Amino acid sequence: MKRHMSLAGRLSAVRRPPLGSPLQILLLACSFALAGYAGVRLLAGDWFGVTLWFVGAALLHDLVLVPLYAGADRALARGLSAVGRREWTVYVRVPAALSGLLLLMWFPLISGEMADRYRSAAGLAGNGFLARWLVITSVLFGGSAVLLALRLRRATKERPPVDH
């Protein structure tokens, strides 16, 4: 004979998704409220321009930038594989990704196109962003090179001596 479960039994058998602690739920609700407020404020002035900018940015990223940096990464990986050092790829990928992200975020100021607008809005000089970005980029790649050198030095110290 088949046993029939009551409705309450079937509902309790359905697994409930974990909700988290009350603090997590409160923080999530606050972040949604803040994002909603920012969206309303952002779209209040020029909703068509903002929407066009988001769609354009998504298309530019997907159709132009992804093939560019995927191709560059593939070329880097193949080049390092050809010399037997594919594991060094991360020492170029990380600083390049961080530098590229900074360039994308600050491009209007790095290019100098928005220096006057920045000066009027922030009350600060809008020049010097290119030099700062270049310094940050060189520090990122220099730090990566130092980490690679330390790794190689540690690897040579841990290697047992060769018997002749």
mmCIF file of N, CA, C and O in Angstrom, residues 87-96 98 138-156:
data_model
loop_
_atom_site.group_PDB
_atom_site.id
_atom_site.type_symbol
_atom_site.label_atom_id
_atom_site.label_comp_id
_atom_site.label_asym_id
_atom_site.label_seq_id
_atom_site.Cartn_x
_atom_site.Cartn_y
_atom_site.Cartn_z
ATOM 1 N N GLU A 87 53.994 28.993 -16.295
ATOM 2 C CA GLU A 87 53.571 29.371 -14.947
ATOM 3 C C GLU A 87 53.869 30.841 -14.631
ATOM 4 O O GLU A 87 53.359 31.387 -13.664
ATOM 5 N N TRP A 88 54.668 31.498 -15.449
ATOM 6 C CA TRP A 88 54.954 32.924 -15.243
ATOM 7 C C TRP A 88 53.817 33.811 -15.752
ATOM 8 O O TRP A 88 53.829 35.024 -15.534
ATOM 9 N N THR A 89 52.853 33.230 -16.428
ATOM 10 C CA THR A 89 51.766 34.006 -17.025
ATOM 11 C C THR A 89 51.041 34.856 -15.986
ATOM 12 O O THR A 89 50.687 35.997 -16.252
ATOM 13 N N VAL A 90 50.826 34.318 -14.795
ATOM 14 C CA VAL A 90 50.093 35.048 -13.764
ATOM 15 C C VAL A 90 50.824 36.329 -13.361
ATOM 16 O O VAL A 90 50.186 37.306 -12.963
ATOM 17 N N TYR A 91 52.151 36.354 -13.495
ATOM 18 C CA TYR A 91 52.925 37.537 -13.118
ATOM 19 C C TYR A 91 52.769 38.675 -14.128
ATOM 20 O O TYR A 91 53.205 39.790 -13.869
ATOM 21 N N VAL A 92 52.176 38.391 -15.248
ATOM 22 C CA VAL A 92 51.845 39.427 -16.225
ATOM 23 C C VAL A 92 50.337 39.691 -16.207
ATOM 24 O O VAL A 92 49.907 40.844 -16.308
ATOM 25 N N ARG A 93 49.547 38.633 -16.057
ATOM 26 C CA ARG A 93 48.088 38.779 -16.087
ATOM 27 C C ARG A 93 47.561 39.699 -14.992
ATOM 28 O O ARG A 93 46.725 40.563 -15.243
ATOM 29 N N VAL A 94 47.997 39.501 -13.765
ATOM 30 C CA VAL A 94 47.438 40.251 -12.633
ATOM 31 C C VAL A 94 47.728 41.743 -12.749
ATOM 32 O O VAL A 94 46.804 42.557 -12.692
ATOM 33 N N PRO A 95 48.990 42.167 -12.932
ATOM 34 C CA PRO A 95 49.194 43.619 -13.054
ATOM 35 C C PRO A 95 48.555 44.206 -14.309
ATOM 36 O O PRO A 95 48.069 45.339 -14.286
ATOM 37 N N ALA A 96 48.505 43.438 -15.392
ATOM 38 C CA ALA A 96 47.865 43.949 -16.609
ATOM 39 C C ALA A 96 46.363 44.120 -16.393
ATOM 40 O O ALA A 96 45.777 45.114 -16.829
ATOM 41 N N LEU A 98 44.775 44.632 -13.480
ATOM 42 C CA LEU A 98 44.549 45.750 -12.565
ATOM 43 C C LEU A 98 44.803 47.089 -13.257
ATOM 44 O O LEU A 98 44.045 48.046 -13.082
ATOM 45 N N SER A 138 53.499 50.966 -13.405
ATOM 46 C CA SER A 138 54.897 50.528 -13.251
ATOM 47 C C SER A 138 55.121 49.884 -11.893
ATOM 48 O O SER A 138 55.872 48.910 -11.777
ATOM 49 N N VAL A 139 54.464 50.384 -10.845
ATOM 50 C CA VAL A 139 54.584 49.768 -9.522
ATOM 51 C C VAL A 139 53.969 48.366 -9.533
ATOM 52 O O VAL A 139 54.531 47.433 -8.954
ATOM 53 N N LEU A 140 52.825 48.206 -10.196
ATOM 54 C CA LEU A 140 52.199 46.882 -10.277
ATOM 55 C C LEU A 140 53.100 45.877 -10.994
ATOM 56 O O LEU A 140 53.322 44.767 -10.501
ATOM 57 N N PHE A 141 53.627 46.268 -12.152
ATOM 58 C CA PHE A 141 54.506 45.350 -12.883
ATOM 59 C C PHE A 141 55.835 45.150 -12.160
ATOM 60 O O PHE A 141 56.380 44.040 -12.158
ATOM 61 N N GLY A 142 56.355 46.201 -11.530
ATOM 62 C CA GLY A 142 57.596 46.055 -10.755
ATOM 63 C C GLY A 142 57.415 45.132 -9.566
ATOM 64 O O GLY A 142 58.272 44.285 -9.284
ATOM 65 N N GLY A 143 56.297 45.281 -8.854
ATOM 66 C CA GLY A 143 56.015 44.388 -7.727
ATOM 67 C C GLY A 143 55.852 42.948 -8.176
ATOM 68 O O GLY A 143 56.311 42.019 -7.509
ATOM 69 N N SER A 144 55.230 42.768 -9.317
ATOM 70 C CA SER A 144 55.068 41.419 -9.857
ATOM 71 C C SER A 144 56.425 40.822 -10.227
ATOM 72 O O SER A 144 56.680 39.634 -9.983
ATOM 73 N N ALA A 145 57.296 41.645 -10.794
ATOM 74 C CA ALA A 145 58.643 41.169 -11.137
ATOM 75 C C ALA A 145 59.438 40.807 -9.879
ATOM 76 O O ALA A 145 60.165 39.802 -9.862
ATOM 77 N N VAL A 146 59.286 41.577 -8.818
ATOM 78 C CA VAL A 146 59.970 41.266 -7.554
ATOM 79 C C VAL A 146 59.446 39.949 -6.991
ATOM 80 O O VAL A 146 60.237 39.114 -6.526
ATOM 81 N N LEU A 147 58.134 39.747 -7.024
ATOM 82 C CA LEU A 147 57.574 38.484 -6.537
ATOM 83 C C LEU A 147 58.077 37.293 -7.349
ATOM 84 O O LEU A 147 58.396 36.239 -6.792
ATOM 85 N N LEU A 148 58.172 37.462 -8.671
ATOM 86 C CA LEU A 148 58.694 36.389 -9.514
ATOM 87 C C LEU A 148 60.154 36.115 -9.187
ATOM 88 O O LEU A 148 60.570 34.953 -9.078
ATOM 89 N N ALA A 149 60.942 37.172 -8.997
ATOM 90 C CA ALA A 149 62.360 36.985 -8.652
ATOM 91 C C ALA A 149 62.510 36.268 -7.312
ATOM 92 O O ALA A 149 63.371 35.379 -7.166
ATOM 93 N N LEU A 150 61.683 36.629 -6.336
ATOM 94 C CA LEU A 150 61.742 35.949 -5.034
ATOM 95 C C LEU A 150 61.347 34.483 -5.168
ATOM 96 O O LEU A 150 61.953 33.612 -4.530
ATOM 97 N N ARG A 151 60.368 34.200 -5.984
ATOM 98 C CA ARG A 151 59.947 32.816 -6.199
ATOM 99 C C ARG A 151 61.066 32.008 -6.852
ATOM 100 O O ARG A 151 61.339 30.870 -6.460
ATOM 101 N N LEU A 152 61.706 32.593 -7.846
ATOM 102 C CA LEU A 152 62.793 31.890 -8.528
ATOM 103 C C LEU A 152 63.985 31.685 -7.590
ATOM 104 O O LEU A 152 64.631 30.631 -7.614
ATOM 105 N N ARG A 153 64.254 32.663 -6.763
ATOM 106 C CA ARG A 153 65.372 32.550 -5.817
ATOM 107 C C ARG A 153 65.093 31.448 -4.792
ATOM 108 O O ARG A 153 65.973 30.652 -4.466
ATOM 109 N N ARG A 154 63.863 31.409 -4.283
ATOM 110 C CA ARG A 154 63.487 30.378 -3.327
ATOM 111 C C ARG A 154 63.553 28.995 -3.974
ATOM 112 O O ARG A 154 63.978 28.020 -3.363
ATOM 113 N N ALA A 155 63.163 28.899 -5.241
ATOM 114 C CA ALA A 155 63.191 27.608 -5.939
ATOM 115 C C ALA A 155 64.622 27.123 -6.125
ATOM 116 O O ALA A 155 64.892 25.929 -6.028
ATOM 117 N N THR A 156 65.558 28.028 -6.383
ATOM 118 C CA THR A 156 66.950 27.602 -6.554
ATOM 119 C C THR A 156 67.578 27.219 -5.225
ATOM 120 O O THR A 156 68.436 26.342 -5.169
#
